Tab-separated table of C-alpha atoms and ligand atoms in Angstrom:
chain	number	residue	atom	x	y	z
A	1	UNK	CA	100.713	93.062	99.730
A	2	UNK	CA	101.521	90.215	101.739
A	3	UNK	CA	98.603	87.768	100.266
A	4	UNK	CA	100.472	84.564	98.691
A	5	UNK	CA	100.100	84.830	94.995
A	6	UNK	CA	99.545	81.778	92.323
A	7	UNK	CA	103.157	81.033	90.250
A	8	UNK	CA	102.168	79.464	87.588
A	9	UNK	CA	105.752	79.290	86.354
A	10	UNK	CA	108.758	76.689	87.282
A	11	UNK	CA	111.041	79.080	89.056
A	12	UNK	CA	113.877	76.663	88.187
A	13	UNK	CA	113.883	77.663	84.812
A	14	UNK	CA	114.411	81.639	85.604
A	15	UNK	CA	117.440	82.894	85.196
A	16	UNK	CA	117.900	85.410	88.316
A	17	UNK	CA	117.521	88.083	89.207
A	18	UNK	CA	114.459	88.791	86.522
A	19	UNK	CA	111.105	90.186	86.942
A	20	UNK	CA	108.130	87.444	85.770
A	21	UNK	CA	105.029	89.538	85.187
A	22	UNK	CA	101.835	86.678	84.886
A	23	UNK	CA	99.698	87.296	81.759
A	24	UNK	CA	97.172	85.587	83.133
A	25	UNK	CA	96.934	87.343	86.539
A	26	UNK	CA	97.111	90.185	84.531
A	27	UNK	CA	94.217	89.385	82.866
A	28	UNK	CA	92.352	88.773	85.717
A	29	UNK	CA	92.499	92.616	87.162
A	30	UNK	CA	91.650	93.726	83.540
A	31	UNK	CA	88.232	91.782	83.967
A	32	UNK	CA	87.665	93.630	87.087
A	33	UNK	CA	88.316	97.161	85.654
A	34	UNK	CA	86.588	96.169	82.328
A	35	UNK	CA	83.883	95.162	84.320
A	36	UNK	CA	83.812	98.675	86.319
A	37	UNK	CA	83.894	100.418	82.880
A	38	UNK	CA	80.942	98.664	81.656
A	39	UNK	CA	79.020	99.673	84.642
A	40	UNK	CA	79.792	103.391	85.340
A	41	UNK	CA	81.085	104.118	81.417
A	42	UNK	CA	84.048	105.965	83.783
A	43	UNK	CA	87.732	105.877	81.646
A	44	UNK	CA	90.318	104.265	83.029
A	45	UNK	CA	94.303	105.177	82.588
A	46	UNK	CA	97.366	103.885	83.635
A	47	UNK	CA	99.458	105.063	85.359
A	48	UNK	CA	103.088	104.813	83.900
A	49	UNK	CA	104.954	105.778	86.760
A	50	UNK	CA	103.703	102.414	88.432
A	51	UNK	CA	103.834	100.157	85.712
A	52	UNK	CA	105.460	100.941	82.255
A	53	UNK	CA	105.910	97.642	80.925
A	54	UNK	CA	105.354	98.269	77.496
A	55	UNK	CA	105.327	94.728	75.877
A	56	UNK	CA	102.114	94.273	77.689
A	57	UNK	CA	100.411	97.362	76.441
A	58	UNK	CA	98.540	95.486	73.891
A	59	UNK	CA	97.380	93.423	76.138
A	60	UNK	CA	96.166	96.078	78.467
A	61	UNK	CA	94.837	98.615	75.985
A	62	UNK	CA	92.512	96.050	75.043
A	63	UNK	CA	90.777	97.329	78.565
A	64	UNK	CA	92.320	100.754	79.228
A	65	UNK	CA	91.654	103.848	77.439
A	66	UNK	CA	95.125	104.986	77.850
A	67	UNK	CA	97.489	106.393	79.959
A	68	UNK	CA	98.770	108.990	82.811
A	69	UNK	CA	102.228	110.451	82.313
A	70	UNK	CA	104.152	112.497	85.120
A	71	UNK	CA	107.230	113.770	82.111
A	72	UNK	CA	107.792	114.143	78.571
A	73	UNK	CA	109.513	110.330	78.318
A	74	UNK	CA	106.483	109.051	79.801
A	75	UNK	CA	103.692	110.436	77.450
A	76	UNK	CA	105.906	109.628	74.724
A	77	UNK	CA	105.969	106.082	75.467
A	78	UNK	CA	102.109	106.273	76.111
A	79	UNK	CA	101.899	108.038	73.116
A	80	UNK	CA	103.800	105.648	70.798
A	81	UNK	CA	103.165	101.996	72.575
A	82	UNK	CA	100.207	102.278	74.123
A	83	UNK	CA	97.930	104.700	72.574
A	84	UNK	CA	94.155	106.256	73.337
A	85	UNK	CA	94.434	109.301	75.410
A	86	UNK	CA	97.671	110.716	77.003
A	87	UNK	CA	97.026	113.061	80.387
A	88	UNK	CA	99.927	114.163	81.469
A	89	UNK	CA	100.546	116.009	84.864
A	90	UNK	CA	103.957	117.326	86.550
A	91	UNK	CA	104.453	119.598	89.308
A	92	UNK	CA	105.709	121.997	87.203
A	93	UNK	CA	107.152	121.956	83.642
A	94	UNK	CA	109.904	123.691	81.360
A	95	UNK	CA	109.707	125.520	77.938
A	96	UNK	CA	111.214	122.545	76.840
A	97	UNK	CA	108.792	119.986	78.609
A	98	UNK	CA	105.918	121.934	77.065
A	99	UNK	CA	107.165	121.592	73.599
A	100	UNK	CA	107.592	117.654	74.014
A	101	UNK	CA	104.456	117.406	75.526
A	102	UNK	CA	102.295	119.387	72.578
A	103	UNK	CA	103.667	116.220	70.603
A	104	UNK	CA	102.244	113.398	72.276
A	105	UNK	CA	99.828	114.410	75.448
A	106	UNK	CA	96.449	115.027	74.776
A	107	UNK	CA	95.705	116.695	78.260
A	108	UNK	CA	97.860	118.827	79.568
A	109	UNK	CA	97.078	119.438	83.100
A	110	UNK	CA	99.013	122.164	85.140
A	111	UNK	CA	99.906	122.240	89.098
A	112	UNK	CA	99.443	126.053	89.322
A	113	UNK	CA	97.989	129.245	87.441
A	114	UNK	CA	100.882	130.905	87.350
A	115	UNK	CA	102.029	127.917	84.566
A	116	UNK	CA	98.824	127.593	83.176
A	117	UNK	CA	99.264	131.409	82.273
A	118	UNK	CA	102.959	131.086	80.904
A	119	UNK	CA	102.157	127.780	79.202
A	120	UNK	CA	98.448	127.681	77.658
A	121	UNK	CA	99.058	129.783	74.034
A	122	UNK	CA	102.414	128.426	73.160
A	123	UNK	CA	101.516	125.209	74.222
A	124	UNK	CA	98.304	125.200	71.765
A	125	UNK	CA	100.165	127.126	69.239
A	126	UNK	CA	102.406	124.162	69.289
A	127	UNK	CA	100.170	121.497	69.196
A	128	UNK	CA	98.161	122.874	66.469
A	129	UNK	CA	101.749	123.690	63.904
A	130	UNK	CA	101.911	119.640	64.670
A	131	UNK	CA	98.065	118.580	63.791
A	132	UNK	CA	96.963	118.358	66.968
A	133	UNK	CA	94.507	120.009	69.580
A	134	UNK	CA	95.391	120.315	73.622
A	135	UNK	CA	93.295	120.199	76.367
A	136	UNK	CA	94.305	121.667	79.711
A	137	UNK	CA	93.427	120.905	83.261
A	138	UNK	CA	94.071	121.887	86.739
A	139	UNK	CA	95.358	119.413	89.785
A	140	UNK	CA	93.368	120.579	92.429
A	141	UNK	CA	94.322	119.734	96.237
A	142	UNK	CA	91.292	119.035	98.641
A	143	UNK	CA	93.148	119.004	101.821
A	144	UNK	CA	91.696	116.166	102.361
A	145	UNK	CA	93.650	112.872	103.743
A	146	UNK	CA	93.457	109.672	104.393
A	147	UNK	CA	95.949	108.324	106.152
A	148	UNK	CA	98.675	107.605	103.696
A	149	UNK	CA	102.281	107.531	104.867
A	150	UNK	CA	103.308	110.870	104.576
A	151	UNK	CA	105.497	110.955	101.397
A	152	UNK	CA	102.741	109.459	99.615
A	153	UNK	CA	100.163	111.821	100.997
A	154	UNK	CA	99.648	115.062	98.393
A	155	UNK	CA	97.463	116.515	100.877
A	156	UNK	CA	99.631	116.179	103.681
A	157	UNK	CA	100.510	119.978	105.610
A	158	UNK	CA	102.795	121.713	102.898
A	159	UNK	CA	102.185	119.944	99.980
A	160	UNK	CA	102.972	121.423	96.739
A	161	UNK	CA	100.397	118.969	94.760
A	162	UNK	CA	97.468	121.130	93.602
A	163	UNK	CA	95.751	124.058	93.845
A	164	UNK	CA	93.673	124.996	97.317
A	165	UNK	CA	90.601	126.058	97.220
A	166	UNK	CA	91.833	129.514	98.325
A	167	UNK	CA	94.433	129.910	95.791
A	168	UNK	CA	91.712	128.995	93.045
A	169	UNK	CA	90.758	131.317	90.334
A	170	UNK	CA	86.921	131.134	89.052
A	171	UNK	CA	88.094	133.474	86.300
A	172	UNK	CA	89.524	131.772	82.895
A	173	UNK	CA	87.713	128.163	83.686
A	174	UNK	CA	85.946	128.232	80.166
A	175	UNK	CA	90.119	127.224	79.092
A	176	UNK	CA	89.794	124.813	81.363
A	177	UNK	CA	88.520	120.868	80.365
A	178	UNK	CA	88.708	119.274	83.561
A	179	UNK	CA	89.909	119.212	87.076
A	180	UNK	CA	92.133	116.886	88.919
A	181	UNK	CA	93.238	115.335	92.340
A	182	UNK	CA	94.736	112.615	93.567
A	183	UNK	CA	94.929	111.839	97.644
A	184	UNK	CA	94.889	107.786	97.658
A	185	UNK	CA	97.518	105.430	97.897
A	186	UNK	CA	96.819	101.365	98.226
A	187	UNK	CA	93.205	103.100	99.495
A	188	UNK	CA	89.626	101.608	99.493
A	189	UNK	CA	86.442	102.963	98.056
A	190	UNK	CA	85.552	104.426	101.548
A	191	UNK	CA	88.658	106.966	101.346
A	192	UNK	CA	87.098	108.063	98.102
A	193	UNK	CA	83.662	108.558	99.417
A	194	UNK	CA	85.139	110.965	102.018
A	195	UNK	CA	87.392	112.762	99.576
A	196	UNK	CA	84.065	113.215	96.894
A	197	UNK	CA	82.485	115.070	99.812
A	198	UNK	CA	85.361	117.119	100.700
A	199	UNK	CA	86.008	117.938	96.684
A	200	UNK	CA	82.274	119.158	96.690
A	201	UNK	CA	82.074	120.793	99.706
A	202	UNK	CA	85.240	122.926	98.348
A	203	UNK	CA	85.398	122.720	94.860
A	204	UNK	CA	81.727	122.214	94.407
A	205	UNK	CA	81.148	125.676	92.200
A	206	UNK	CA	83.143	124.468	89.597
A	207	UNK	CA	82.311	120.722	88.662
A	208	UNK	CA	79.469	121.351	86.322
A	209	UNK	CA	81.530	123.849	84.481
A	210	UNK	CA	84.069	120.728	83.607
A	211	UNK	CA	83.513	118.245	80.404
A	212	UNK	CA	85.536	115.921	82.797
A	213	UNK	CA	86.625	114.824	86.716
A	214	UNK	CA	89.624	112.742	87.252
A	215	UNK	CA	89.729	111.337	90.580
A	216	UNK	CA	93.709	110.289	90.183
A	217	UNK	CA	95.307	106.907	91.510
A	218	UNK	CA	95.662	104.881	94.481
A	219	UNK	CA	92.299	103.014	94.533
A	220	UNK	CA	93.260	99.103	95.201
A	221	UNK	CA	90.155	98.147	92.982
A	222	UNK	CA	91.656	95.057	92.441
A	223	UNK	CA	92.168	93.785	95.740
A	224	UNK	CA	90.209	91.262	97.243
A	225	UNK	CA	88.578	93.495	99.839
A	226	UNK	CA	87.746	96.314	97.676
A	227	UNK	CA	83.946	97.701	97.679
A	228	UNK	CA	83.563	97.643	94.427
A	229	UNK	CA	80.232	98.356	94.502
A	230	UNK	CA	80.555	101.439	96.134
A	231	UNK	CA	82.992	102.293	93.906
A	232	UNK	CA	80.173	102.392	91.129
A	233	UNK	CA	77.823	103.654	92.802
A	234	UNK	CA	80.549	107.378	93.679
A	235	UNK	CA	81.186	107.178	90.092
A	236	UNK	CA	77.621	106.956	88.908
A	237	UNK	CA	76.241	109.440	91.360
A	238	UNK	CA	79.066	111.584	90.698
A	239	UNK	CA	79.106	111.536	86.696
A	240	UNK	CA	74.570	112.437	87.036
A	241	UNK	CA	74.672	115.016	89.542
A	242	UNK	CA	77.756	116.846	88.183
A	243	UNK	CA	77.465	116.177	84.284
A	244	UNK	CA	81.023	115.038	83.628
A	245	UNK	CA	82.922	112.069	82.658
A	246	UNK	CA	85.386	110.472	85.592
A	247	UNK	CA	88.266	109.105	84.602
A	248	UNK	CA	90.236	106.582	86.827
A	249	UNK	CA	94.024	107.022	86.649
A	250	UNK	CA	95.377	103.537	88.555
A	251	UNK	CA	98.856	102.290	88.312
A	252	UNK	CA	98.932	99.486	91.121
A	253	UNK	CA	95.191	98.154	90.540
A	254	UNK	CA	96.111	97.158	87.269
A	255	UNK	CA	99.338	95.324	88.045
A	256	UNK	CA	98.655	93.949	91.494
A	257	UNK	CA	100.124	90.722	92.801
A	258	UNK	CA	100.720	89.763	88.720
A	259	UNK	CA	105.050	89.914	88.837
A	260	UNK	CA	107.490	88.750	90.720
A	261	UNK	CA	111.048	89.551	91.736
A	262	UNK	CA	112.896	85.696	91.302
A	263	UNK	CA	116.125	85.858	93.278
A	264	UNK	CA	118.546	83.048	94.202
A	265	UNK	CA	120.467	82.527	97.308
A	266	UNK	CA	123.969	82.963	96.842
A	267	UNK	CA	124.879	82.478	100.419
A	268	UNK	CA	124.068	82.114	104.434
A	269	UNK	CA	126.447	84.169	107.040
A	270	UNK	CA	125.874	84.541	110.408
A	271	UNK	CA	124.978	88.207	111.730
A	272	UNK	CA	123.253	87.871	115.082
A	273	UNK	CA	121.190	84.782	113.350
A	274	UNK	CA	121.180	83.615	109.981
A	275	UNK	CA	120.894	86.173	107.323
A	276	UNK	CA	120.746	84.705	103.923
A	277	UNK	CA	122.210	86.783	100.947
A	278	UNK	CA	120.714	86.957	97.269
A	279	UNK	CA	121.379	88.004	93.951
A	280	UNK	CA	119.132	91.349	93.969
A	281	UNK	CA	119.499	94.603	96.340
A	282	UNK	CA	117.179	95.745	97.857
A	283	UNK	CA	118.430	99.684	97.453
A	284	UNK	CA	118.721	98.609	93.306
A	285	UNK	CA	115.996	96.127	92.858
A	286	UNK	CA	113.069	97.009	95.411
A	287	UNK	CA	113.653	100.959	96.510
A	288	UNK	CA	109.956	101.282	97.473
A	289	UNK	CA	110.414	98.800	100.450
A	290	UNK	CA	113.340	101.270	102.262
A	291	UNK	CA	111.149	104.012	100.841
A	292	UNK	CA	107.839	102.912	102.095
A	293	UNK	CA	108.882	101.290	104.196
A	294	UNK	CA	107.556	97.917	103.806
A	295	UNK	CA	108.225	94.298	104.006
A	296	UNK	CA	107.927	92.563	100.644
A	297	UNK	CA	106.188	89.105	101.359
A	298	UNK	CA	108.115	86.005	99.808
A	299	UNK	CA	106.320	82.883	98.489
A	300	UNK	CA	105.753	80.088	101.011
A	301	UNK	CA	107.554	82.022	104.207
A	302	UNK	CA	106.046	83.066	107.242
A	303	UNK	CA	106.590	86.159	110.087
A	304	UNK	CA	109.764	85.205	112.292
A	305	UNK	CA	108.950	82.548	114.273
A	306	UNK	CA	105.967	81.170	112.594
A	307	UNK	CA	107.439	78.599	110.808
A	308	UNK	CA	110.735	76.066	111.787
A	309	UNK	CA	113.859	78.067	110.321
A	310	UNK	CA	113.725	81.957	111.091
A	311	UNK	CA	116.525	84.159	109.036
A	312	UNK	CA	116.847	87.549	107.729
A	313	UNK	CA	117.204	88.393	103.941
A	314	UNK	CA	120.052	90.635	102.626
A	315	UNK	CA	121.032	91.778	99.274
A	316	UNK	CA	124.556	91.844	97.666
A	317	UNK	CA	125.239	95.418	97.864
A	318	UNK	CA	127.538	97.592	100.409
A	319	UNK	CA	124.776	99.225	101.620
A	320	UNK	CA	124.237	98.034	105.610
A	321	UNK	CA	120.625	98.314	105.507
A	322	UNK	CA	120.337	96.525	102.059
A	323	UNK	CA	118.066	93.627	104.129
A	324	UNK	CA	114.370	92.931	102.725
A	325	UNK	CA	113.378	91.853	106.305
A	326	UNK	CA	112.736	88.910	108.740
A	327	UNK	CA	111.166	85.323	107.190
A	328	UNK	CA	110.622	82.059	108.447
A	329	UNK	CA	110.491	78.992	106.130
A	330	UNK	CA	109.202	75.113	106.845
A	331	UNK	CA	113.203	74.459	105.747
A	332	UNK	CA	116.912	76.067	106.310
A	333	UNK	CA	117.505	78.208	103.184
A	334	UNK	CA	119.917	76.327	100.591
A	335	UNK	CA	122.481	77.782	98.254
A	336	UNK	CA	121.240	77.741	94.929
A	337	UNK	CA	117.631	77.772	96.518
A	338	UNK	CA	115.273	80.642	94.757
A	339	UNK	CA	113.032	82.993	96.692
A	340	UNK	CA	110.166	84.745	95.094
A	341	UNK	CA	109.110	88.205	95.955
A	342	UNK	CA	105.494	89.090	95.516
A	343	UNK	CA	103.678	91.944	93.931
A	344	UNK	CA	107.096	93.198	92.213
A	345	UNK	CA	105.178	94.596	89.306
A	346	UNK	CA	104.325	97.915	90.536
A	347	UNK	CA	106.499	100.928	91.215
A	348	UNK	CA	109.209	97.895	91.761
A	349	UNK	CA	109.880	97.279	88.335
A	350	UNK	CA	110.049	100.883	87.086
A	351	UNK	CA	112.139	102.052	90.089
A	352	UNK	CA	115.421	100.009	89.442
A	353	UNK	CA	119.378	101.100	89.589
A	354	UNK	CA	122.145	99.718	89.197
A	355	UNK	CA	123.660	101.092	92.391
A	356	UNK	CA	126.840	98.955	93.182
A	357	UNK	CA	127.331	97.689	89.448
A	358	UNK	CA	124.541	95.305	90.482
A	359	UNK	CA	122.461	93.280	87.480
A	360	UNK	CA	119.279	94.469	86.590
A	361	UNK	CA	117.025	91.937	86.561
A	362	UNK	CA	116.334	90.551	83.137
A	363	UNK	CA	111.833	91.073	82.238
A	364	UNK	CA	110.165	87.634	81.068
A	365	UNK	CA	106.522	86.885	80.860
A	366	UNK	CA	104.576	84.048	81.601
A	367	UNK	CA	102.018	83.123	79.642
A	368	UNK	CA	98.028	83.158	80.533
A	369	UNK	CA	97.451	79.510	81.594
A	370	UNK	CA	100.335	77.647	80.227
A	371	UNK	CA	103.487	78.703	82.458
A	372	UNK	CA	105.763	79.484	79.305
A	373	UNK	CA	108.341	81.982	79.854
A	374	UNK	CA	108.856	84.618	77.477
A	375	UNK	CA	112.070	86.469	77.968
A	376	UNK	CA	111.739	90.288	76.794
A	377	UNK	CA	114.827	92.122	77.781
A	378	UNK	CA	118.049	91.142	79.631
A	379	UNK	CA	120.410	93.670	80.363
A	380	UNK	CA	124.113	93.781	80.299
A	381	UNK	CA	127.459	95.826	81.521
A	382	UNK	CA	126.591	98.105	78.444
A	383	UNK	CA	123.001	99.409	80.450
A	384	UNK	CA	125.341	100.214	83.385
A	385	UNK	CA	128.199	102.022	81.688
A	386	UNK	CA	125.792	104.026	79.298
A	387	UNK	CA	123.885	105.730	81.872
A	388	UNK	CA	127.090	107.054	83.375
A	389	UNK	CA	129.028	108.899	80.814
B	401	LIG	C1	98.778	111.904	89.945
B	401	LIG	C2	98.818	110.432	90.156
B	401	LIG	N1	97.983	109.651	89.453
B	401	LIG	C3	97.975	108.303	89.593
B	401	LIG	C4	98.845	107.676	90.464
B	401	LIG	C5	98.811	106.178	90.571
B	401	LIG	O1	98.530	105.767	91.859
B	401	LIG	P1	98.417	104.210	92.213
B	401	LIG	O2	99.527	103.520	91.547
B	401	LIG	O3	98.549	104.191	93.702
B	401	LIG	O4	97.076	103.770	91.753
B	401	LIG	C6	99.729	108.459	91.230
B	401	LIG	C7	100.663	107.840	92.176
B	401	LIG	O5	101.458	108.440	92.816
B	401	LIG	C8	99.723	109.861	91.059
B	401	LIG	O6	100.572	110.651	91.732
C-alpha cells in the first residue's frame, strides 16, 4: 500500500535490518474485524501464510476465532500458539501430511475428490485414536475473477485451485461440512458481491446442504476505502438465505500497514543516477515486491521527481535486479540515514531467505501507545548454516 503509515517508534533506536510490527496499529484493524463479527456473527481466521507472527497471537485471538493453515507446520503452530479452530487447506496432501494434520486441524478441507476419497477414513480413524473429531470440506473454484495479477488469481484459465462446477460430485456431500473458495487478493467488497452471485448461480444446489461457507482471503476490510457495509450486508444476506455460518479467512486485513521493514543506508554509488544501497535485499527481505511486482512505499519519500533529491534503492545482494524502486526525498540520502518500508507485515515477514548469507532481520514490537520496543527474536550465522546441512 503506498498510504504513509504512523511510526510511533524512534527509528534511531532499531537495530537494522528488523521488522517493527505496531501493537497499536494492530489493534486498530482488530476493532474493525471485531466490529464486523459483532454485526454479521461471521468467524474470522487468519491466515498464517500472510502473517505468522506468533508472539502476537494473544493479542489477536482476543478477536479471531483462529486460524487458516496451507501445511502441517502451519496448523501446528495454529494449533499450539494460537488456538480456536484450525482449517487447513493444501492443494493436495501426503499420507504423511494427513497424519500430522488429524493432530492439530480441525477442518480438513481437500482440493479434489479423488483425495477426499483416499484421505476421509484414515484421516478420521486417526483423529479419533488421538481424541479428536475431523471435519472435511471441499475448495470449490467459481471461475469467477476479478482482476488479480495472474499468479494470485485461483480462478485464472488452468488453475488447479478447486473444484469446477463440472467436476463436482452431488453424491457423498452428507461427509461434507462446508465448502470453500477463495478468488480475492487486496480486493474490495464489490469483487465479493460479484463472486456470491457467481458461487450461487453455480454452486447454488449445494449451499443449504453445508453447516458452513468460507468465502477465503483477500478482502482489504481494513483499508480505508473498504465498503464495509456492504460487506455485512453479503454476509448477512448470505448466512439467512442459505442457513450457514461464513467464515472470513484474511491474512493481510489483519496486519495491514501495522510493520515495518527498518533498513539503513550503507552507501550511495552512481549507476546512471544515484542509487543508494541498504542493509536488506530485496530478493531475501521483500520477495513479494519482484514477485508481485510492486513498489514498496518508504516513509516520507515521494514518486521520482516529486520531491528535491530523486535516487533509486538497491539492496546488498549480487542479484542485478535486487533494487526496491525509484524515490524522491526533501534531502540527499546520508550514510547511516534509515529508511522505513511500509506495510512489511504481511506475506513480507513470513517470506524471508537468507539468499547471499544476508541477515535476517531481527522481529521487535512496539508497544500500543507508548513507542517501546520489544525485541523478540534476532537471528544469527547459526539460522543460516542450519537450514543448509
Ligand atoms: C486459501 C486462502 N485463504 C486465505 C488467503 C489470505 O488472503 P489475504 O492475505 O489476501 O487476505 C489466501 C491467500 O493466498 C489463500 O490462498
Amino acid at each position: 500500500m503506498n498510504t504513509e503509515q504512523p511510526v510511533n517508534f524512534d527509528p534511531g533506536l532499531v537495530k537494522t535490518p528488523a521488522f517493527v510490527v505496531d501493537e497499536g496499529l494492530l489493534e486498530r484493524n482488530l476493532e474493525i474485524l471485531a466490529d464486523i463479527k459483532r454485526r454479521t456473527g461471521c468467524r474470522i481466521l487468519l491466515a498464517l501464510k500472510c502473517f505468522a507472527m506468533h508472539s502476537v497471537f494473544p493479542q489477536l485471538h482476543r478477536v479471531l476465532d483462529g486460524t487458516c493453515a496451507s501445511s502441517p507446520h502451519e496448523a501446528r503452530l495454529g494449533r499450539e500458539e494460537f488456538g480456536g479452530e484450525v482449517h487447513t487447506f493444501a492443494a493436495a496432501y501426503s499420507e504423511d501430511d494427513v497424519r500430522d494434520l488429524a493432530a492439530t486441524t480441525d477442518h480438513l478441507v481437500f482440493n479434489s475428490f479423488r483425495q477426499f476419497d483416499r484421505f476421509r477414513a484414515p484421516a478420521q480413524a486417526q483423529a479419533e485414536s488421538l481424541g479428536r473429531r475431523l471435519r472435511f470440506g471441499l475448495r470449490i473454484n467459481p471461475e469467477h475473477s476479478e482482476g488479480a495479477v495472474a499468479i494470485y488469481d485461483p480462478c485464472a484459465p488452468g488453475s488447479r485451485l478447486g473444484i469446477r462446477r463440472r467436476d463436482f460430485r452431488e453424491e457423498d456431500l452428507e461427509l461434507i461440512s462446508g465448502l470453500h473458495w477463495h478468488n480475492l487478493c487486496e480486493q474490495n467488497a464489490d469483487c465479493l458481491e460479484r463472486t456470491i452471485g457467481a458461487v450461487e448461480h453455480s454452486f447454488g444446489p449445494f449451499l443449504a446442504r453445508m453447516d458452513y461457507i468460507n468465502f477465503g482471503g483477500g478482502h482489504h476490510i481494513t483499508r480505508a476505502d473498504y465498503d464495509r457495509e456492504l460487506l455485512v450486508r453479503l454476509v448477512n444476506d448470505f448466512q439467512q438465505r442459505w442457513g450457514v455460518q461464513v467464515y472470513l479467512e484474511p491474512g493481510e486485513a489483519v496486519a495491514l500497514n501495522c510493520g515495518f521493514l527498518v533498513t539503513t543506508v550503507l552507501d550511495i554509488v552512481q549507476a546512471d543516477g544515484d542509487i543508494a544501497i541498504i542493509d536488506a535485499s530485496v530478493p531475501a527481505h521483500m520477495p513479494d515486491v519482484l514477485e508481485m511486482p510492486y513498489r514498496p512505499h518508504i516513509i516520507g519519500s515521494g514518486h521520482p521527481g516529486e520531491k528535491r533529491y530523486s535516487c533509486r534503492i538497491g539492496g546488498l545482494s549480487c542479484l542485478a535486479g535486487d533494487v526496491a524502486g525509484a524515490y524522491s526525498f526533501d534531502r540527499p540520502l546520508q550514510i547511516g540515514q534509515r529508511l522505513l518500508f511500509t506495510d512489511m507485515a504481511i506475506y513480507t515477514m513470513v517470506k524471508t531467505t537468507t539468499f547471499n548469507g544476508v541477515q535476517l532481520p531481527a522481529i521487535i514490537r512496539c508497544g500500543a501507545g507508548n513507542g517501546k520496543l520489544r525485541v523478540v527474536r534476532t537471528f544469527a550465522y547459526e539460522d543460516f548454516k542450519t537450514r543448509l546441512s
